[in-house]
Amino acid sequence: EELAEVLAGVRGVESGEVTLQGVAQRSSHPRQLIERGLVQIPADRQATGAIGEFSVAENAVLPNYYRRPFARFGVLNWRRIRELGSRLIQEYDIRGASPASAAGWLSGGNLQKLILARQMNLGPRVLIAVQPTRGLDVGATDFVHRRLVAHRDAGMAILLISTDLDEILNLSDRIAVLFEGRISGELSGPPFDLDRLGMLMAGADR
C-alpha cells in the first residue's frame, strides 16, 4: 500500500524517482497526477476511498468538483453533479443508491462500484488498483474484475496490487513480486511459472 501511495502522490518519495510518460513526478500533488491521467482505487474504501457523510453524487465528483461542468467561478453546479451521480449509478449497477443518498449507507460492494465508477469516469491512462475486491461478495468481485479487464483491453495501463494470489493470476499479464521492500523478480504470462512465483514470494532468489 505504501508503494501505491507513493505512485499516487499521497506519500513522499524518499529515494528513487517516479515517472509518468517520461516526466518525473517527484514533487507532484495527487490532483496534478489525476489531471495527468493517473488515478487510484485505494485499499480502504471507507477511510480513504469515499466520504461516507457525503452523498453519492458528491462522492462522484470528489476528484474534479472544481472543474466544468461541475463548477464555474467557484460555484458548484448541483444539477450537473446530480446528473453524473444518476448516470454512474445506472452504468455501474450501484444498487440501493440515489444521487442524494449518503455513500456511507451503501454496502461494501456498491461503495466499491461507486469508487471505481468515479475514477474510470475521469478517463485515466493509468489506474492503480489496491486490493480492489477485498471483502466483497462473489457478485461484486466478478463485476469489478470484468470492468478492470475491459478497461485493460481498451488500452488502459493497470497496476493491480493484491494479496489475493488467485486474483493476481487470473487478471495479470505480468507479475512483479515484492520481498522486503524490493522487487525480487518478474514473471510474464499467462500461464505463469507457479514454482518460480513461490520462490520469489519466499525470497529464495535473494
Coordinates of C-alpha atoms in Angstrom, one line a residue:
E1 CA 0.0 0.0 0.0
E2 CA 2.9 2.3 0.7
L3 CA 4.1 1.8 -2.9
A4 CA 0.7 2.8 -4.2
E5 CA 0.6 5.9 -2.1
V6 CA 4.0 7.0 -3.4
L7 CA 2.9 6.4 -7.0
A8 CA -0.4 8.3 -6.5
G9 CA 1.4 11.3 -4.8
V10 CA -0.1 10.7 -1.4
R11 CA 3.3 9.7 0.2
G12 CA 6.6 11.5 -0.5
V13 CA 9.4 9.8 -2.3
E14 CA 12.4 9.1 -0.1
S15 CA 14.6 7.8 -2.8
G16 CA 14.5 6.9 -6.5
E17 CA 12.1 8.5 -9.0
V18 CA 8.6 8.1 -10.2
T19 CA 8.0 9.0 -13.9
L20 CA 4.7 9.2 -15.8
Q21 CA 5.1 9.2 -19.6
G22 CA 8.7 10.1 -19.2
V23 CA 8.1 13.0 -16.8
A24 CA 9.5 12.9 -13.3
Q25 CA 6.7 13.1 -10.7
R26 CA 8.7 13.5 -7.5
S27 CA 7.0 16.7 -6.2
S28 CA 3.6 16.1 -7.7
H29 CA 0.3 16.6 -5.8
P30 CA -2.4 13.9 -6.2
R31 CA -4.6 16.4 -8.1
Q32 CA -1.8 17.1 -10.6
L33 CA -1.4 13.3 -11.2
I34 CA -5.1 12.9 -11.7
E35 CA -5.0 15.7 -14.3
R36 CA -2.1 13.9 -16.0
G37 CA -4.1 10.7 -16.2
L38 CA -3.2 8.7 -13.1
V39 CA -5.9 7.6 -10.7
Q40 CA -6.0 5.2 -7.7
I41 CA -8.5 2.8 -6.1
P42 CA -7.3 2.9 -2.5
A43 CA -7.1 -0.2 -0.3
D44 CA -9.5 1.2 2.4
R45 CA -12.7 2.2 0.6
Q46 CA -14.4 3.7 3.8
A47 CA -11.4 5.6 5.2
T48 CA -9.7 7.0 2.0
G49 CA -11.9 5.9 -0.9
A50 CA -15.0 7.9 -0.1
I51 CA -16.6 10.3 2.3
G52 CA -19.5 8.4 4.0
E53 CA -21.3 11.6 5.1
F54 CA -21.4 12.9 1.5
S55 CA -24.0 11.9 -1.0
V56 CA -23.3 9.5 -3.8
A57 CA -23.4 12.4 -6.3
E58 CA -20.9 14.4 -4.2
N59 CA -18.6 11.4 -3.9
A60 CA -18.8 11.0 -7.7
V61 CA -17.2 14.5 -8.3
L62 CA -14.6 14.5 -5.5
P63 CA -11.6 14.4 -7.9
N64 CA -12.9 17.1 -10.3
Y65 CA -15.6 19.1 -8.5
Y66 CA -13.7 22.3 -9.2
R67 CA -13.8 21.9 -13.0
R68 CA -16.5 22.5 -15.6
P69 CA -19.3 21.4 -15.9
F70 CA -19.5 20.8 -12.2
A71 CA -18.3 24.3 -11.1
R72 CA -17.8 27.7 -12.6
F73 CA -16.1 30.6 -10.8
G74 CA -16.1 28.6 -7.6
V75 CA -19.8 27.9 -7.6
L76 CA -21.0 24.3 -7.8
N77 CA -23.5 23.2 -10.5
W78 CA -25.6 20.8 -8.5
R79 CA -27.8 19.9 -11.4
R80 CA -24.8 18.6 -13.3
I81 CA -23.4 16.8 -10.2
R82 CA -26.7 15.0 -9.6
E83 CA -26.8 14.1 -13.3
L84 CA -23.4 12.5 -13.0
G85 CA -24.4 10.6 -9.9
S86 CA -27.5 9.2 -11.7
R87 CA -25.5 8.1 -14.7
L88 CA -22.8 6.3 -12.7
I89 CA -25.5 4.6 -10.6
Q90 CA -27.0 3.2 -13.8
E91 CA -23.8 2.4 -15.7
Y92 CA -22.2 0.6 -12.7
D93 CA -25.3 -1.0 -11.2
I94 CA -24.8 0.7 -7.8
R95 CA -27.8 -0.9 -6.0
G96 CA -29.7 0.8 -3.3
A97 CA -28.4 4.2 -4.2
S98 CA -29.7 7.5 -5.4
P99 CA -27.7 10.7 -6.1
A100 CA -28.9 12.2 -2.8
S101 CA -28.3 9.1 -0.6
A102 CA -25.3 9.0 1.7
A103 CA -22.5 6.9 0.4
G104 CA -21.8 5.5 3.9
W105 CA -25.1 3.6 3.7
L106 CA -24.0 1.6 0.7
S107 CA -22.8 -2.0 1.0
G108 CA -19.1 -2.6 0.6
G109 CA -19.6 -3.9 -2.9
N110 CA -21.7 -1.0 -4.0
L111 CA -19.4 1.5 -2.4
Q112 CA -16.5 0.0 -4.3
K113 CA -18.5 0.2 -7.6
L114 CA -19.0 3.9 -6.8
I115 CA -15.3 4.5 -6.3
L116 CA -14.5 2.5 -9.5
A117 CA -17.1 4.4 -11.5
R118 CA -15.8 7.8 -10.2
Q119 CA -12.2 7.0 -11.1
M120 CA -13.0 5.5 -14.5
N121 CA -15.2 8.5 -15.4
L122 CA -12.0 10.6 -15.3
G123 CA -10.8 8.7 -18.4
P124 CA -7.4 7.9 -16.9
R125 CA -4.4 6.5 -18.8
V126 CA -3.1 4.7 -15.7
L127 CA -5.1 3.1 -12.8
I128 CA -3.6 1.8 -9.6
A129 CA -6.0 -0.7 -8.0
V130 CA -5.1 -1.7 -4.4
Q131 CA -6.9 -4.7 -3.0
P132 CA -9.9 -3.8 -5.3
T133 CA -12.1 -6.8 -4.2
R134 CA -11.1 -7.3 -0.6
G135 CA -14.2 -8.0 1.5
L136 CA -16.5 -8.1 -1.5
D137 CA -19.1 -10.8 -2.3
V138 CA -18.8 -13.0 -5.4
G139 CA -21.1 -10.9 -7.5
A140 CA -19.3 -7.6 -6.7
T141 CA -15.9 -9.2 -7.2
D142 CA -16.9 -10.5 -10.6
F143 CA -18.2 -7.1 -11.6
V144 CA -15.0 -5.3 -10.6
H145 CA -12.9 -7.9 -12.3
R146 CA -14.8 -7.6 -15.6
R147 CA -14.6 -3.8 -15.6
L148 CA -10.8 -3.9 -14.9
V149 CA -10.3 -6.4 -17.8
A150 CA -12.5 -4.4 -20.1
H151 CA -10.5 -1.2 -19.5
R152 CA -7.2 -3.1 -19.8
D153 CA -8.3 -4.4 -23.2
A154 CA -9.2 -0.9 -24.2
G155 CA -5.6 0.2 -23.6
M156 CA -5.5 1.4 -20.0
A157 CA -2.4 0.6 -18.0
I158 CA -3.5 -1.0 -14.7
L159 CA -1.2 -1.7 -11.7
L160 CA -3.0 -4.3 -9.6
I161 CA -1.7 -4.6 -6.1
S162 CA -3.3 -7.5 -4.2
T163 CA -2.6 -10.2 -1.6
D164 CA -5.1 -12.5 -3.3
L165 CA -2.9 -14.7 -5.4
D166 CA -5.9 -16.1 -7.5
E167 CA -6.9 -12.6 -8.4
I168 CA -3.3 -11.8 -9.5
L169 CA -3.1 -15.0 -11.6
N170 CA -6.5 -14.5 -13.2
L171 CA -6.1 -10.9 -14.2
S172 CA -2.4 -10.1 -14.8
D173 CA -0.3 -10.1 -17.9
R174 CA 2.9 -9.6 -15.8
I175 CA 3.6 -10.2 -12.1
A176 CA 6.3 -8.4 -10.1
V177 CA 6.9 -9.8 -6.6
L178 CA 7.9 -7.5 -3.7
F179 CA 10.0 -9.0 -1.0
E180 CA 11.4 -7.0 1.9
G181 CA 10.6 -3.7 0.0
R182 CA 12.2 -4.6 -3.3
I183 CA 11.2 -6.3 -6.5
S184 CA 12.6 -9.8 -6.2
G185 CA 11.6 -10.8 -9.7
E186 CA 9.1 -10.6 -12.5
L187 CA 7.1 -13.2 -14.5
S188 CA 5.3 -12.9 -17.8
G189 CA 2.2 -14.8 -18.7
P190 CA -0.3 -16.3 -18.6
P191 CA 0.5 -19.1 -17.9
F192 CA 2.8 -18.3 -15.0
D193 CA 5.5 -20.5 -13.6
L194 CA 4.0 -21.1 -10.1
D195 CA 7.1 -22.8 -8.8
R196 CA 9.2 -19.7 -9.6
L197 CA 6.5 -17.4 -8.3
G198 CA 6.5 -19.3 -5.0
M199 CA 10.3 -19.0 -4.8
L200 CA 10.2 -15.2 -5.4
M201 CA 7.5 -14.7 -2.8
A202 CA 9.7 -16.6 -0.3
G203 CA 12.7 -14.5 -1.2
A204 CA 14.6 -17.6 -2.4
D205 CA 16.2 -15.7 -5.3
R206 CA 17.7 -13.2 -2.9

